[in-house]
């Protein structure tokens, strides 16, 4: 049982579906709160006064493990719905090149970017990759994250993509939080298929996706659909193959350039993607179509920050138009080397003009919707998994306010104190 919670942000709600518009800022806060969990699930949420009057608790108090939150803020554990944790080395050369003025596509064309992470992953053993992923998961938990979506995508051949997904699975088994694996074989065209992207797409569709589905290594298939990556036609083919094999869809869309007109609308209709991510480049009619769908737009401002961009995705336009938005770190070695959801929230507030309340809902409950886990994650209410994070703060608004530091002092996963 968590007791002595100064401010409990529950995000309870009677409404169904992801949060949109004004409901994104409805946090349902309980002051001086307590949360009781049993067998990993939350059984009651309320004021400490009410909890201590509960007859069951009066009788069983001695048997219950108490976690004293010291009057601090408690949130549902963050749901980081977009990460790329299977890589070996940081990309320090790209980092310095960019500082010296090179752009994303220029770096990629010179052999940097995603392709420069291939060698490390292809040569690494599964055990080594597993350890890398596990280190990241443990670090994420220290920063308040209890559910993580994890993509492959730095192997880019059958063997190394399977190895990457197996590493995610092996790491997930050793970590108490939940990991949702995503196959991102279509991250970029690997160098051996340069100029022959269709041949690579063929392998993704005919060899990789069937192998991933057969081994149940992923819940989602993701594609980087953008200039310099995969075209809309290639992306649609891959989505089709994923659906045929019973895998759900998510996509990297509109980061570097506008997608082809009509692509977003047709993808929403044919594939009901759980999430479309980045969306720096979006047209008004696409925003209107997204607002009518249950697809979440996952914003990853860490990438804009780290690329040193002036422009950020139009979060206000999405929210004010009724699109469901989530926030994620996009943890990866090239464009967003951070595991901090608090930092993503801070960037959302300062650069995308989201309120602290909106940023919290986007980082928790809407992240859960973006992963199809809204029945278990993202809010503190009876029946859900007892995943929470304690922050050294008196007010939830302090979490995005104190940027660049970790105020998370404890993470509770399945009712058990983790850090
Ligand atoms: Zn990404």
mmCIF file of C-alpha atoms in Angstrom, residues 4-292:
data_model
loop_
_atom_site.group_PDB
_atom_site.id
_atom_site.type_symbol
_atom_site.label_atom_id
_atom_site.label_comp_id
_atom_site.label_asym_id
_atom_site.label_seq_id
_atom_site.Cartn_x
_atom_site.Cartn_y
_atom_site.Cartn_z
ATOM 1 C CA UNK A 4 1.137 9.527 2.722
ATOM 2 C CA UNK A 5 0.797 10.618 -0.902
ATOM 3 C CA UNK A 6 0.687 14.427 -1.005
ATOM 4 C CA UNK A 7 -0.799 14.599 -4.472
ATOM 5 C CA UNK A 8 -2.012 11.506 -6.316
ATOM 6 C CA UNK A 9 -2.572 12.034 -10.040
ATOM 7 C CA UNK A 10 -4.995 9.218 -10.864
ATOM 8 C CA UNK A 11 -6.114 10.034 -14.431
ATOM 9 C CA UNK A 12 -9.293 8.101 -13.637
ATOM 10 C CA UNK A 13 -12.081 8.745 -16.084
ATOM 11 C CA UNK A 14 -15.519 7.415 -16.927
ATOM 12 C CA UNK A 15 -15.009 8.080 -20.613
ATOM 13 C CA UNK A 16 -13.812 5.450 -23.051
ATOM 14 C CA UNK A 17 -11.203 5.934 -25.752
ATOM 15 C CA UNK A 18 -8.055 8.044 -25.679
ATOM 16 C CA UNK A 19 -8.085 11.538 -24.162
ATOM 17 C CA UNK A 20 -8.745 14.371 -26.585
ATOM 18 C CA UNK A 21 -9.320 18.131 -26.399
ATOM 19 C CA UNK A 22 -10.128 19.408 -22.915
ATOM 20 C CA UNK A 23 -10.252 15.888 -21.435
ATOM 21 C CA UNK A 24 -6.487 15.659 -21.943
ATOM 22 C CA UNK A 25 -6.011 17.982 -18.982
ATOM 23 C CA UNK A 26 -8.425 16.241 -16.595
ATOM 24 C CA UNK A 27 -6.068 14.545 -14.163
ATOM 25 C CA UNK A 28 -8.455 13.672 -11.279
ATOM 26 C CA UNK A 29 -6.106 14.490 -8.432
ATOM 27 C CA UNK A 30 -6.564 13.194 -4.872
ATOM 28 C CA UNK A 31 -4.736 15.056 -2.088
ATOM 29 C CA UNK A 32 -3.467 13.167 0.981
ATOM 30 C CA UNK A 33 -4.108 9.894 -0.744
ATOM 31 C CA UNK A 34 -3.449 6.182 -0.378
ATOM 32 C CA UNK A 35 -3.462 3.356 -2.932
ATOM 33 C CA UNK A 36 -3.972 -0.278 -1.967
ATOM 34 C CA UNK A 37 -2.898 -3.063 -4.300
ATOM 35 C CA UNK A 38 -3.111 -6.839 -4.080
ATOM 36 C CA UNK A 39 -1.454 -9.364 -6.355
ATOM 37 C CA UNK A 40 -0.066 -6.614 -8.566
ATOM 38 C CA UNK A 41 -3.453 -4.980 -9.195
ATOM 39 C CA UNK A 42 -4.864 -1.819 -7.683
ATOM 40 C CA UNK A 43 -7.834 -2.539 -5.430
ATOM 41 C CA UNK A 44 -8.618 0.853 -3.925
ATOM 42 C CA UNK A 45 -7.736 4.490 -4.469
ATOM 43 C CA UNK A 46 -8.797 7.323 -2.203
ATOM 44 C CA UNK A 47 -7.894 9.616 0.644
ATOM 45 C CA UNK A 48 -5.637 8.183 3.338
ATOM 46 C CA UNK A 49 -8.404 8.900 5.880
ATOM 47 C CA UNK A 50 -10.900 6.712 4.041
ATOM 48 C CA UNK A 51 -8.325 3.973 3.446
ATOM 49 C CA UNK A 52 -7.471 3.717 7.143
ATOM 50 C CA UNK A 53 -11.161 3.383 8.023
ATOM 51 C CA UNK A 54 -11.568 0.424 5.665
ATOM 52 C CA UNK A 55 -12.556 -2.649 7.743
ATOM 53 C CA UNK A 56 -10.525 -5.104 5.640
ATOM 54 C CA UNK A 57 -7.440 -2.968 5.967
ATOM 55 C CA UNK A 58 -7.947 -2.524 9.740
ATOM 56 C CA UNK A 59 -7.868 -6.288 10.131
ATOM 57 C CA UNK A 60 -4.988 -6.926 7.722
ATOM 58 C CA UNK A 61 -2.801 -3.856 8.264
ATOM 59 C CA UNK A 62 0.094 -5.901 9.619
ATOM 60 C CA UNK A 63 0.207 -8.090 6.525
ATOM 61 C CA UNK A 64 0.308 -5.155 4.132
ATOM 62 C CA UNK A 65 3.656 -3.749 2.996
ATOM 63 C CA UNK A 66 3.515 0.008 3.358
ATOM 64 C CA UNK A 67 5.399 2.403 1.119
ATOM 65 C CA UNK A 68 5.519 5.841 2.724
ATOM 66 C CA UNK A 69 5.546 8.475 -0.020
ATOM 67 C CA UNK A 70 6.469 11.279 2.395
ATOM 68 C CA UNK A 71 3.846 13.724 1.115
ATOM 69 C CA UNK A 72 5.255 13.614 -2.422
ATOM 70 C CA UNK A 73 3.563 13.429 -5.834
ATOM 71 C CA UNK A 74 2.574 10.037 -7.251
ATOM 72 C CA UNK A 75 1.720 9.449 -10.919
ATOM 73 C CA UNK A 76 0.796 6.360 -12.884
ATOM 74 C CA UNK A 77 4.105 4.924 -14.187
ATOM 75 C CA UNK A 78 5.044 6.549 -17.474
ATOM 76 C CA UNK A 79 4.183 4.656 -20.643
ATOM 77 C CA UNK A 80 7.029 5.303 -23.083
ATOM 78 C CA UNK A 81 5.372 4.248 -26.331
ATOM 79 C CA UNK A 82 8.290 4.842 -28.722
ATOM 80 C CA UNK A 83 11.873 3.656 -28.088
ATOM 81 C CA UNK A 84 14.723 2.067 -30.061
ATOM 82 C CA UNK A 85 16.823 0.405 -27.317
ATOM 83 C CA UNK A 86 18.633 -2.314 -29.345
ATOM 84 C CA UNK A 87 21.883 -0.619 -30.302
ATOM 85 C CA UNK A 88 25.518 -0.821 -29.234
ATOM 86 C CA UNK A 89 27.282 2.529 -29.476
ATOM 87 C CA UNK A 90 26.376 6.181 -29.079
ATOM 88 C CA UNK A 91 26.703 8.140 -32.357
ATOM 89 C CA UNK A 92 29.261 10.687 -31.307
ATOM 90 C CA UNK A 93 30.547 11.374 -34.830
ATOM 91 C CA UNK A 94 27.063 12.371 -36.004
ATOM 92 C CA UNK A 95 26.671 14.475 -32.869
ATOM 93 C CA UNK A 96 29.759 16.534 -33.618
ATOM 94 C CA UNK A 97 29.026 16.739 -37.350
ATOM 95 C CA UNK A 98 25.617 18.156 -36.570
ATOM 96 C CA UNK A 99 27.100 20.685 -34.183
ATOM 97 C CA UNK A 100 29.400 21.714 -37.040
ATOM 98 C CA UNK A 101 26.359 22.328 -39.226
ATOM 99 C CA UNK A 102 25.507 19.066 -41.063
ATOM 100 C CA UNK A 103 21.817 18.168 -41.460
ATOM 101 C CA UNK A 104 20.049 14.849 -40.799
ATOM 102 C CA UNK A 105 19.914 13.776 -44.432
ATOM 103 C CA UNK A 106 23.453 14.930 -45.159
ATOM 104 C CA UNK A 107 24.749 12.775 -42.294
ATOM 105 C CA UNK A 108 22.715 9.781 -43.509
ATOM 106 C CA UNK A 109 24.028 10.179 -47.065
ATOM 107 C CA UNK A 110 27.611 10.145 -45.748
ATOM 108 C CA UNK A 111 27.034 6.739 -44.104
ATOM 109 C CA UNK A 112 26.110 8.091 -40.686
ATOM 110 C CA UNK A 113 22.642 7.988 -39.153
ATOM 111 C CA UNK A 114 20.734 4.733 -38.749
ATOM 112 C CA UNK A 115 23.089 2.807 -41.050
ATOM 113 C CA UNK A 116 26.076 3.509 -38.805
ATOM 114 C CA UNK A 117 24.431 1.500 -35.999
ATOM 115 C CA UNK A 118 24.068 -1.635 -38.160
ATOM 116 C CA UNK A 119 27.580 -2.992 -37.783
ATOM 117 C CA UNK A 120 27.503 -2.962 -34.009
ATOM 118 C CA UNK A 121 24.175 -4.807 -33.822
ATOM 119 C CA UNK A 122 25.019 -7.316 -36.553
ATOM 120 C CA UNK A 123 28.273 -8.272 -34.851
ATOM 121 C CA UNK A 124 26.947 -8.311 -31.286
ATOM 122 C CA UNK A 125 25.841 -11.501 -29.584
ATOM 123 C CA UNK A 126 22.273 -11.827 -28.383
ATOM 124 C CA UNK A 127 23.548 -11.866 -24.792
ATOM 125 C CA UNK A 128 25.340 -8.542 -25.276
ATOM 126 C CA UNK A 129 22.296 -6.951 -26.902
ATOM 127 C CA UNK A 130 20.056 -8.293 -24.148
ATOM 128 C CA UNK A 131 22.276 -6.640 -21.551
ATOM 129 C CA UNK A 132 22.118 -3.318 -23.428
ATOM 130 C CA UNK A 133 18.331 -3.439 -23.544
ATOM 131 C CA UNK A 134 18.101 -4.485 -19.889
ATOM 132 C CA UNK A 135 20.361 -1.600 -18.841
ATOM 133 C CA UNK A 136 18.055 0.790 -20.692
ATOM 134 C CA UNK A 137 14.927 -0.708 -19.117
ATOM 135 C CA UNK A 138 16.430 -0.360 -15.631
ATOM 136 C CA UNK A 139 17.391 3.215 -16.368
ATOM 137 C CA UNK A 140 13.894 3.931 -17.675
ATOM 138 C CA UNK A 141 12.391 2.570 -14.437
ATOM 139 C CA UNK A 142 14.656 4.828 -12.390
ATOM 140 C CA UNK A 143 13.116 7.752 -14.251
ATOM 141 C CA UNK A 144 9.516 6.660 -13.603
ATOM 142 C CA UNK A 145 8.752 4.578 -16.685
ATOM 143 C CA UNK A 146 7.045 1.229 -16.117
ATOM 144 C CA UNK A 147 5.786 0.334 -19.614
ATOM 145 C CA UNK A 148 8.007 0.552 -22.691
ATOM 146 C CA UNK A 149 7.499 -0.024 -26.391
ATOM 147 C CA UNK A 150 10.801 -1.326 -27.835
ATOM 148 C CA UNK A 151 11.627 -1.497 -31.533
ATOM 149 C CA UNK A 152 14.163 -3.515 -33.468
ATOM 150 C CA UNK A 153 15.553 -1.749 -36.542
ATOM 151 C CA UNK A 154 19.356 -1.650 -36.382
ATOM 152 C CA UNK A 155 19.874 -5.170 -37.739
ATOM 153 C CA UNK A 156 18.075 -4.846 -41.068
ATOM 154 C CA UNK A 157 18.539 -8.441 -42.144
ATOM 155 C CA UNK A 158 16.535 -11.459 -41.082
ATOM 156 C CA UNK A 159 19.095 -12.826 -38.656
ATOM 157 C CA UNK A 160 19.895 -9.548 -36.898
ATOM 158 C CA UNK A 161 16.302 -8.356 -36.722
ATOM 159 C CA UNK A 162 15.258 -11.647 -35.091
ATOM 160 C CA UNK A 163 18.266 -11.406 -32.783
ATOM 161 C CA UNK A 164 17.235 -7.857 -31.805
ATOM 162 C CA UNK A 165 13.657 -8.897 -31.042
ATOM 163 C CA UNK A 166 14.886 -11.925 -29.097
ATOM 164 C CA UNK A 167 17.127 -9.602 -27.084
ATOM 165 C CA UNK A 168 14.088 -7.432 -26.296
ATOM 166 C CA UNK A 169 12.174 -10.528 -25.195
ATOM 167 C CA UNK A 170 15.054 -11.830 -23.060
ATOM 168 C CA UNK A 171 15.561 -8.427 -21.390
ATOM 169 C CA UNK A 172 11.820 -8.059 -20.779
ATOM 170 C CA UNK A 173 11.813 -11.367 -18.873
ATOM 171 C CA UNK A 174 14.342 -9.963 -16.422
ATOM 172 C CA UNK A 175 12.530 -6.676 -15.869
ATOM 173 C CA UNK A 176 9.324 -6.355 -13.841
ATOM 174 C CA UNK A 177 7.712 -3.711 -16.076
ATOM 175 C CA UNK A 178 5.923 -4.400 -19.338
ATOM 176 C CA UNK A 179 7.730 -4.310 -22.682
ATOM 177 C CA UNK A 180 5.825 -4.160 -25.959
ATOM 178 C CA UNK A 181 8.004 -5.338 -28.867
ATOM 179 C CA UNK A 182 7.796 -3.782 -32.339
ATOM 180 C CA UNK A 183 9.419 -5.032 -35.534
ATOM 181 C CA UNK A 184 11.007 -2.134 -37.422
ATOM 182 C CA UNK A 185 12.771 -4.001 -40.222
ATOM 183 C CA UNK A 186 11.797 -1.117 -42.507
ATOM 184 C CA UNK A 187 13.810 1.521 -40.655
ATOM 185 C CA UNK A 188 16.025 2.408 -43.620
ATOM 186 C CA UNK A 189 17.169 0.495 -46.691
ATOM 187 C CA UNK A 190 20.396 -1.293 -45.621
ATOM 188 C CA UNK A 191 23.528 -0.457 -47.674
ATOM 189 C CA UNK A 192 23.580 -3.821 -49.458
ATOM 190 C CA UNK A 193 20.180 -2.969 -50.981
ATOM 191 C CA UNK A 194 20.950 0.646 -51.876
ATOM 192 C CA UNK A 195 19.070 1.544 -55.056
ATOM 193 C CA UNK A 196 17.056 -1.682 -54.759
ATOM 194 C CA UNK A 197 14.636 -0.775 -52.022
ATOM 195 C CA UNK A 198 11.853 -2.863 -53.583
ATOM 196 C CA UNK A 199 13.943 -6.001 -53.172
ATOM 197 C CA UNK A 200 14.455 -5.188 -49.526
ATOM 198 C CA UNK A 201 10.739 -4.493 -49.020
ATOM 199 C CA UNK A 202 10.061 -7.886 -50.586
ATOM 200 C CA UNK A 203 12.276 -9.539 -47.956
ATOM 201 C CA UNK A 204 10.635 -7.569 -45.154
ATOM 202 C CA UNK A 205 7.181 -8.699 -46.336
ATOM 203 C CA UNK A 206 7.914 -12.271 -47.409
ATOM 204 C CA UNK A 207 10.630 -13.376 -44.994
ATOM 205 C CA UNK A 208 10.973 -11.127 -41.987
ATOM 206 C CA UNK A 209 7.325 -10.437 -41.086
ATOM 207 C CA UNK A 210 6.303 -14.120 -41.385
ATOM 208 C CA UNK A 211 9.307 -15.164 -39.250
ATOM 209 C CA UNK A 212 8.559 -12.516 -36.604
ATOM 210 C CA UNK A 213 4.870 -13.486 -36.504
ATOM 211 C CA UNK A 214 5.633 -17.201 -36.316
ATOM 212 C CA UNK A 215 7.939 -16.713 -33.336
ATOM 213 C CA UNK A 216 5.507 -14.226 -31.738
ATOM 214 C CA UNK A 217 8.375 -11.765 -31.370
ATOM 215 C CA UNK A 218 6.397 -8.559 -31.938
ATOM 216 C CA UNK A 219 2.987 -7.047 -31.348
ATOM 217 C CA UNK A 220 3.472 -4.253 -33.884
ATOM 218 C CA UNK A 221 5.112 -3.620 -37.242
ATOM 219 C CA UNK A 222 6.505 -0.120 -37.713
ATOM 220 C CA UNK A 223 7.824 1.579 -40.868
ATOM 221 C CA UNK A 224 9.875 4.754 -41.263
ATOM 222 C CA UNK A 225 7.881 6.349 -44.050
ATOM 223 C CA UNK A 226 9.705 9.504 -45.135
ATOM 224 C CA UNK A 227 12.074 11.090 -47.593
ATOM 225 C CA UNK A 228 15.273 9.008 -47.595
ATOM 226 C CA UNK A 229 13.527 6.038 -45.947
ATOM 227 C CA UNK A 230 10.498 4.172 -47.382
ATOM 228 C CA UNK A 231 7.898 5.499 -49.805
ATOM 229 C CA UNK A 232 4.175 5.507 -49.112
ATOM 230 C CA UNK A 233 3.655 2.648 -51.578
ATOM 231 C CA UNK A 234 6.359 0.552 -49.887
ATOM 232 C CA UNK A 235 4.951 1.408 -46.483
ATOM 233 C CA UNK A 236 1.439 0.332 -47.504
ATOM 234 C CA UNK A 237 2.795 -2.991 -48.782
ATOM 235 C CA UNK A 238 4.545 -3.645 -45.483
ATOM 236 C CA UNK A 239 1.449 -2.692 -43.484
ATOM 237 C CA UNK A 240 -0.586 -5.093 -45.632
ATOM 238 C CA UNK A 241 1.847 -7.938 -44.939
ATOM 239 C CA UNK A 242 1.776 -7.157 -41.209
ATOM 240 C CA UNK A 243 -2.017 -7.285 -41.042
ATOM 241 C CA UNK A 244 -2.048 -10.530 -43.015
ATOM 242 C CA UNK A 245 0.136 -12.046 -40.331
ATOM 243 C CA UNK A 246 -1.952 -10.765 -37.450
ATOM 244 C CA UNK A 247 0.407 -7.973 -36.383
ATOM 245 C CA UNK A 248 -0.811 -4.468 -35.539
ATOM 246 C CA UNK A 249 0.493 -1.291 -37.151
ATOM 247 C CA UNK A 250 2.329 1.849 -36.096
ATOM 248 C CA UNK A 251 4.400 4.238 -38.185
ATOM 249 C CA UNK A 252 7.073 6.938 -38.283
ATOM 250 C CA UNK A 253 5.405 9.527 -40.499
ATOM 251 C CA UNK A 254 6.002 13.155 -41.463
ATOM 252 C CA UNK A 255 9.243 13.704 -39.538
ATOM 253 C CA UNK A 256 11.317 15.103 -42.402
ATOM 254 C CA UNK A 257 8.734 15.799 -45.098
ATOM 255 C CA UNK A 258 5.005 15.840 -45.828
ATOM 256 C CA UNK A 259 3.579 12.421 -46.642
ATOM 257 C CA UNK A 260 1.945 12.006 -50.038
ATOM 258 C CA UNK A 261 -1.526 13.520 -50.090
ATOM 259 C CA UNK A 262 -4.196 11.006 -49.103
ATOM 260 C CA UNK A 263 -1.719 8.579 -47.532
ATOM 261 C CA UNK A 264 -2.676 9.316 -43.923
ATOM 262 C CA UNK A 265 -6.386 9.068 -44.693
ATOM 263 C CA UNK A 266 -6.060 5.798 -46.595
ATOM 264 C CA UNK A 267 -3.796 4.302 -43.919
ATOM 265 C CA UNK A 268 -6.277 5.208 -41.173
ATOM 266 C CA UNK A 269 -9.011 3.519 -43.167
ATOM 267 C CA UNK A 270 -7.220 0.342 -44.209
ATOM 268 C CA UNK A 271 -4.972 -0.375 -41.238
ATOM 269 C CA UNK A 272 -6.286 1.448 -38.123
ATOM 270 C CA UNK A 273 -2.747 2.113 -36.912
ATOM 271 C CA UNK A 274 -2.459 2.224 -33.119
ATOM 272 C CA UNK A 275 -0.197 5.242 -33.489
ATOM 273 C CA UNK A 276 1.431 7.504 -36.054
ATOM 274 C CA UNK A 277 4.563 9.094 -34.664
ATOM 275 C CA UNK A 278 6.534 12.337 -35.155
ATOM 276 C CA UNK A 279 4.074 14.156 -37.468
ATOM 277 C CA UNK A 280 6.120 17.352 -37.719
ATOM 278 C CA UNK A 281 4.674 17.776 -41.199
ATOM 279 C CA UNK A 282 0.900 17.511 -41.312
ATOM 280 C CA UNK A 283 -1.900 19.127 -43.347
ATOM 281 C CA UNK A 284 -5.231 20.416 -42.026
ATOM 282 C CA UNK A 285 -7.313 17.712 -43.686
ATOM 283 C CA UNK A 286 -5.035 15.054 -42.210
ATOM 284 C CA UNK A 287 -5.515 16.556 -38.746
ATOM 285 C CA UNK A 288 -9.291 16.401 -39.284
ATOM 286 C CA UNK A 289 -9.093 12.731 -40.326
ATOM 287 C CA UNK A 290 -6.916 11.880 -37.316
ATOM 288 C CA UNK A 291 -9.389 13.613 -34.990
ATOM 289 C CA UNK A 292 -12.135 11.266 -36.201
#
